[in-house]
Amino acid sequence: MNLVQSLSRHRPAARGIAGLSEAVVDLSAVRHNIRAFRSVIPQSVMAVVKADAFGHGAAPVARAAVEAGASWLGVARADEALQLRAAGLTVPILTWLYDAAELMLLGDVDVDVSVSTIAELQRVVSNPAVRHVHLKLDTGLHRSGSAPDQWIELTRAAAHYEALGAVTVRGIWSHLSHGDRPDAVQSRHQLQLLRTGLVLANRAGLQPTVVHLANSAGAITLDAPDCDLVRIGAGLYGIDETGLGLRPAMRLMSKLAQVRRIRAGEGVSYGHDFVADRDTTVALVPLGYADGIPRVAGAQASVLCRGVRMPVIGRIAMDQFVVDAGDLPVEPGEPVTIFGDGSRGEPTAADWAAWAGTIPHEIYCGIGSRVPRRYEGAAR
Ligand SMILES: *Cc1c(COP(=O)(O)O)cnc(C)c1O
């Protein structure tokens, strides 16, 4: 094979660099995680697939979640909801961050929108395409939602528009500030406020079909029999905050791109933060901070190759980092696991989060668009 032939044979895929790295998403883990929640809580499940399903890929994850019994989908932004409809998902979808200019498109494909103020309500009803709204009450997170002292006015206005046939209030909702803490007084207080909000909404003449408050952790830690729905994000991806036995769905894989021997006293990567104290073999992993490998994790991180943990050495660069293979006889092309579910001794996304001083959510969301996603475990 000549050089041109071999270059074109290794032409990069549409996304991703030369197929060296990939994020493998196990859809059977997503289904397992949804079922794990459904087996212990009475509420229906809204699968939260915002931010491209925390970097896992919104449409495939949404389909798997629906297969496992999720009856709603939730997304932050309007375009995310439109993408799900375009991908053929037909279950109800709620979006909570949208622009007035997006309302027509959302209404056309019957996406439910969150409403926190009278001004928002008026923008929604002036748009005949939008059919379903969820009124949001701020019960303590103080991020969005109706201020409690404006709730009566908001619910009365909504009931007025509902009577005119302009819109239907399908849900009443709020969001927890301390959902991951068992028995948080804040959560119980928020639930109490939402209950009162529901009573006032009923008094205004509204009969919402769903009341929802809890996120993944809150679904387990907060006993809220008067809620019909929980919004599961983190848990869907296997971020296990409550010991449910969830399975991480994403495995980040690569292959060693180059291998070289260096001598004691030689430095590696920018600034030579690492200097070898013995002769050793160093290997290049073709992923960097542009792919979501946190630069600050470099001092503590390691990856799994040939069944052993190899420490990251020197600074993590934009596209690549180096690991110390010691005296192991590694070759270019050797598979490397950056993170996975930990069952083969590899680090988890939670380990990377600890090394980077963040949460696994940010690790997953940060995996860049250059890394192709591959799906396994699709339902037959
Ligand atoms: C992200 C989000 C969720 C999901 O929370 P997790 O803790 O990831 O389960 C639920 N509700 C709202 C409003 C969100 O923004």
XYZ file of C-alpha atoms and ligand atoms in Angstrom:
395
model
C 0.000 0.000 0.000
C 1.417 3.431 -0.860
C 1.310 6.447 1.449
C -1.737 8.071 -0.181
C -3.694 4.834 -0.015
C -2.848 4.303 3.609
C -3.700 7.935 4.449
C -7.064 7.671 2.763
C -7.678 4.343 4.470
C -7.226 6.162 7.777
C -9.335 9.114 6.760
C -11.044 10.490 9.868
C -14.660 9.473 10.325
C -17.307 12.182 9.895
C -16.773 12.988 13.565
C -13.758 11.879 15.512
C -10.094 11.486 14.856
C -9.158 8.459 12.812
C -11.307 6.186 14.933
C -8.716 6.049 17.713
C -11.102 7.210 20.426
C -14.760 6.623 21.101
C -17.344 6.984 23.829
C -19.229 3.704 23.982
C -22.726 4.122 25.413
C -24.382 0.975 26.729
C -28.109 1.461 26.249
C -28.847 -1.626 28.347
C -27.358 0.302 31.307
C -29.762 3.169 30.607
C -32.691 0.748 30.575
C -31.401 -0.939 33.739
C -31.160 2.425 35.509
C -34.696 3.470 34.573
C -36.009 0.106 35.799
C -34.023 0.450 39.029
C -35.904 3.662 39.809
C -39.248 2.302 38.677
C -38.893 -0.738 40.931
C -38.591 1.354 44.101
C -40.771 4.431 43.524
C -44.464 4.762 42.725
C -44.079 7.816 40.470
C -43.835 7.885 36.699
C -40.445 8.814 35.269
C -39.445 11.783 33.158
C -36.051 11.008 31.609
C -34.017 14.222 31.615
C -31.944 14.172 28.421
C -30.759 17.790 28.425
C -27.281 18.698 27.139
C -27.384 15.857 24.597
C -28.258 13.436 27.409
C -25.300 14.607 29.523
C -23.090 14.006 26.481
C -24.385 10.469 25.842
C -26.548 11.363 22.811
C -30.123 12.549 23.317
C -32.106 10.493 20.827
C -30.658 7.004 21.492
C -30.778 7.543 25.265
C -34.330 8.901 25.088
C -35.438 5.871 23.067
C -33.839 3.471 25.558
C -35.425 5.310 28.483
C -38.860 5.145 26.877
C -38.366 1.420 26.144
C -37.692 0.902 29.855
C -40.854 2.719 30.853
C -40.073 6.438 31.053
C -43.293 8.203 30.086
C -41.952 11.753 29.768
C -38.816 13.416 28.443
C -37.374 16.603 29.907
C -34.887 18.997 28.323
C -33.543 22.407 29.242
C -33.712 24.124 25.882
C -36.168 24.404 23.050
C -33.838 23.140 20.323
C -33.225 19.987 22.355
C -36.956 19.306 22.423
C -37.260 19.917 18.696
C -34.418 17.466 18.049
C -36.198 14.755 20.018
C -39.392 15.247 18.008
C -37.370 15.239 14.784
C -35.855 11.914 15.908
C -39.365 10.477 16.144
C -39.975 10.513 19.897
C -43.670 10.936 20.552
C -43.981 10.903 24.369
C -44.733 14.213 26.143
C -41.697 16.494 26.388
C -41.197 19.380 28.809
C -38.728 22.204 28.167
C -37.880 24.871 30.730
C -35.605 27.332 28.907
C -36.892 28.782 25.689
C -37.198 32.054 23.880
C -40.492 33.630 22.829
C -39.348 33.266 19.206
C -39.176 29.472 19.666
C -42.745 29.057 20.947
C -44.318 28.561 17.526
C -41.915 25.720 16.667
C -42.423 24.115 20.082
C -46.186 24.325 19.786
C -46.180 22.867 16.287
C -44.697 19.619 17.611
C -46.655 19.706 20.900
C -43.839 20.332 23.376
C -44.908 21.383 26.884
C -43.315 24.579 28.187
C -42.635 25.747 31.707
C -44.170 29.070 32.788
C -43.041 31.067 35.835
C -44.573 34.523 35.366
C -47.682 36.211 33.995
C -45.568 37.810 31.264
C -44.391 34.364 30.135
C -47.944 33.058 30.287
C -49.125 35.900 28.063
C -46.406 35.201 25.521
C -47.439 31.557 25.498
C -51.175 32.172 25.060
C -50.564 34.740 22.337
C -49.134 31.799 20.428
C -52.019 29.523 19.487
C -49.726 26.596 18.623
C -48.690 25.965 22.248
C -51.124 23.667 24.011
C -49.617 22.520 27.313
C -47.865 24.407 30.094
C -46.434 23.470 33.486
C -46.592 26.259 36.050
C -43.387 26.415 38.056
C -43.365 27.530 41.685
C -40.128 28.653 43.315
C -40.138 26.652 46.539
C -36.602 27.574 47.598
C -33.984 26.983 44.912
C -34.371 30.642 43.913
C -33.312 30.073 40.337
C -36.580 30.232 38.435
C -40.264 29.740 39.097
C -43.027 31.970 40.341
C -42.352 33.859 43.551
C -44.815 32.438 46.118
C -46.501 35.829 46.539
C -47.329 35.922 42.815
C -48.581 32.354 42.598
C -52.275 33.076 43.206
C -52.268 35.703 40.489
C -50.433 33.339 38.085
C -52.769 30.390 38.711
C -55.854 32.600 38.330
C -54.586 34.016 35.054
C -53.797 30.497 33.828
C -57.285 29.288 34.804
C -58.757 32.244 32.927
C -56.851 31.343 29.740
C -57.684 27.684 30.204
C -61.385 28.531 30.375
C -60.990 30.426 27.103
C -59.466 27.295 25.574
C -56.158 29.080 24.957
C -53.964 26.622 26.857
C -54.055 23.652 29.260
C -52.117 23.584 32.526
C -50.855 20.013 32.405
C -48.389 20.271 35.291
C -47.402 22.066 38.473
C -43.766 21.752 39.411
C -40.694 22.877 41.286
C -37.030 21.852 41.705
C -35.192 20.756 44.879
C -32.184 22.576 46.293
C -30.910 19.699 48.506
C -32.290 16.598 46.773
C -29.199 14.495 47.413
C -29.394 14.874 51.189
C -31.578 12.282 52.859
C -34.141 13.883 55.133
C -33.152 17.421 54.193
C -35.445 19.840 56.003
C -35.265 21.998 52.859
C -36.777 19.202 50.734
C -39.640 18.619 53.129
C -40.265 22.341 53.287
C -40.222 22.571 49.483
C -42.683 19.682 49.215
C -44.964 21.410 51.711
C -44.862 24.633 49.688
C -45.604 22.759 46.463
C -48.593 21.069 48.143
C -49.915 24.462 49.163
C -49.280 25.677 45.634
C -51.334 22.790 44.283
C -54.218 23.546 46.663
C -54.197 27.166 45.497
C -54.054 26.077 41.849
C -57.051 23.781 42.417
C -58.860 26.644 44.104
C -58.211 28.790 41.029
C -59.875 26.035 38.997
C -56.839 24.180 37.652
C -56.636 20.361 37.584
C -53.081 19.537 36.453
C -52.459 15.901 35.544
C -48.867 15.856 36.844
C -47.206 17.340 39.923
C -43.431 16.981 40.034
C -40.578 18.058 42.286
C -37.801 15.472 42.661
C -34.628 14.906 40.624
C -32.760 11.554 40.696
C -31.543 11.759 44.268
C -34.734 13.377 45.537
C -36.782 10.611 43.929
C -35.204 8.227 46.431
C -34.601 10.474 49.435
C -37.918 12.353 49.531
C -41.159 10.580 50.295
C -43.606 12.498 48.130
C -46.673 10.351 47.456
C -48.595 13.385 46.231
C -46.208 13.818 43.277
C -46.960 11.842 40.102
C -43.674 12.224 38.321
C -39.931 12.391 39.075
C -37.338 13.921 36.771
C -34.398 11.525 36.418
C -31.190 12.915 34.915
C -27.986 11.827 36.684
C -29.374 8.416 37.616
C -30.170 7.631 34.004
C -26.452 7.748 33.198
C -25.441 5.721 36.254
C -24.369 8.582 38.517
C -25.398 6.791 41.691
C -26.078 9.260 44.487
C -28.302 7.016 46.563
C -26.923 3.468 46.359
C -29.553 2.097 43.980
C -26.969 -0.041 42.154
C -27.049 2.032 38.986
C -24.730 1.227 36.073
C -22.552 3.884 34.403
C -23.604 3.901 30.754
C -20.564 5.511 29.135
C -17.109 4.028 28.588
C -14.442 6.329 27.151
C -11.946 4.357 25.069
C -8.886 5.186 23.054
C -5.807 3.517 21.605
C -2.168 4.273 22.249
C -1.028 6.462 19.373
C 2.724 6.268 19.986
C 5.129 4.582 22.356
C 8.706 5.614 23.165
C 11.429 4.837 25.664
C 12.853 7.732 27.694
C 15.840 7.850 30.018
C 16.012 8.806 33.681
C 16.203 12.599 33.919
C 14.191 13.291 30.754
C 11.022 15.398 31.012
C 7.627 14.824 29.414
C 5.070 17.280 27.947
C 4.934 21.089 28.252
C 7.160 22.591 30.919
C 8.526 19.158 31.854
C 6.344 19.021 34.968
C 7.202 15.318 34.934
C 10.805 14.181 34.909
C 11.510 10.431 34.805
C 13.414 9.090 37.817
C 14.295 5.887 35.920
C 14.320 4.679 32.337
C 10.729 4.049 31.347
C 8.304 3.573 28.460
C 5.876 6.434 27.841
C 2.800 6.151 25.644
C 0.652 8.781 23.960
C -3.145 8.806 24.379
C -4.771 10.898 21.619
C -7.333 12.720 23.790
C -6.951 16.098 25.491
C -8.820 18.875 27.158
C -10.554 19.744 23.868
C -12.146 16.302 24.184
C -13.148 16.913 27.798
C -10.166 15.373 29.596
C -9.827 17.840 32.484
C -6.395 19.457 32.437
C -6.391 19.880 36.211
C -6.804 16.125 36.724
C -3.348 15.394 35.307
C -1.512 15.261 38.597
C -3.639 12.388 39.944
C -5.237 10.663 36.957
C -4.532 7.222 35.565
C -5.990 5.046 32.798
C -6.308 1.311 32.252
C -4.153 -0.380 29.592
C -3.271 -4.087 29.434
C -5.121 -4.563 32.716
C -2.903 -2.155 34.665
C -3.344 1.409 35.781
C -0.897 3.694 34.034
C -0.476 7.130 35.592
C -0.903 10.241 33.467
C 2.444 12.060 33.427
C 3.143 15.676 32.543
C 0.573 18.211 31.455
C -2.594 17.168 29.650
C -2.589 19.063 26.342
C -5.443 20.065 24.057
C -5.425 16.870 22.000
C -3.226 14.399 23.821
C -1.683 13.251 27.054
C 1.082 10.834 28.016
C 0.998 7.853 30.371
C 3.832 5.963 32.034
C 3.851 2.314 30.946
C 6.921 1.450 33.029
C 8.609 -1.599 31.564
C 5.439 -3.126 30.091
C 5.908 -4.058 26.440
C 3.091 -1.893 25.025
C 2.572 -1.210 21.329
C 0.811 1.565 19.414
C -2.822 0.569 18.899
C -3.143 -0.969 22.366
C -6.658 -0.233 23.729
C -6.887 2.186 26.657
C -9.879 2.739 28.925
C -10.046 6.323 30.172
C -13.123 5.620 32.264
C -15.826 3.003 32.499
C -17.974 1.318 35.127
C -14.876 0.252 37.080
C -15.557 -3.463 36.768
C -12.255 -4.195 34.974
C -10.181 -2.020 37.265
C -10.500 1.107 35.128
C -11.222 4.532 36.629
C -14.810 5.739 36.659
C -16.136 9.163 35.637
C -16.567 9.712 39.381
C -12.804 9.138 39.824
C -12.038 11.692 37.104
C -14.465 14.082 38.787
C -12.651 13.665 42.103
C -9.269 14.207 40.405
C -10.615 17.366 38.755
C -12.481 18.692 41.789
C -15.865 18.490 40.076
C -18.877 16.195 39.692
C -19.281 13.334 37.179
C -22.065 15.302 35.461
C -19.443 17.798 34.267
C -17.086 15.043 33.092
C -19.817 13.423 30.962
C -21.115 16.723 29.549
C -17.581 17.802 28.721
C -16.743 14.885 26.413
C -16.260 16.808 23.200
C -17.984 16.511 19.856
C -14.737 15.198 18.291
C -15.232 11.936 20.173
C -17.633 9.712 18.240
C -20.381 7.994 20.236
C -20.995 4.337 19.576
C -24.020 2.526 20.946
C -24.268 -0.994 22.203
C -27.010 -2.860 24.006
C -29.812 -1.571 21.759
C -33.092 -3.371 22.329
C -33.882 -5.861 19.562
C -31.101 18.600 35.353
C -32.452 18.676 35.959
C -33.045 17.530 36.500
C -32.309 16.221 36.646
O -31.575 16.278 37.836
P -30.610 15.049 38.243
O -30.083 15.438 39.565
O -29.570 15.032 37.174
O -31.467 13.861 38.235
C -34.334 17.622 36.968
N -35.023 18.783 36.891
C -34.472 19.905 36.393
C -35.274 21.154 36.348
C -33.183 19.896 35.903
O -32.630 21.014 35.421
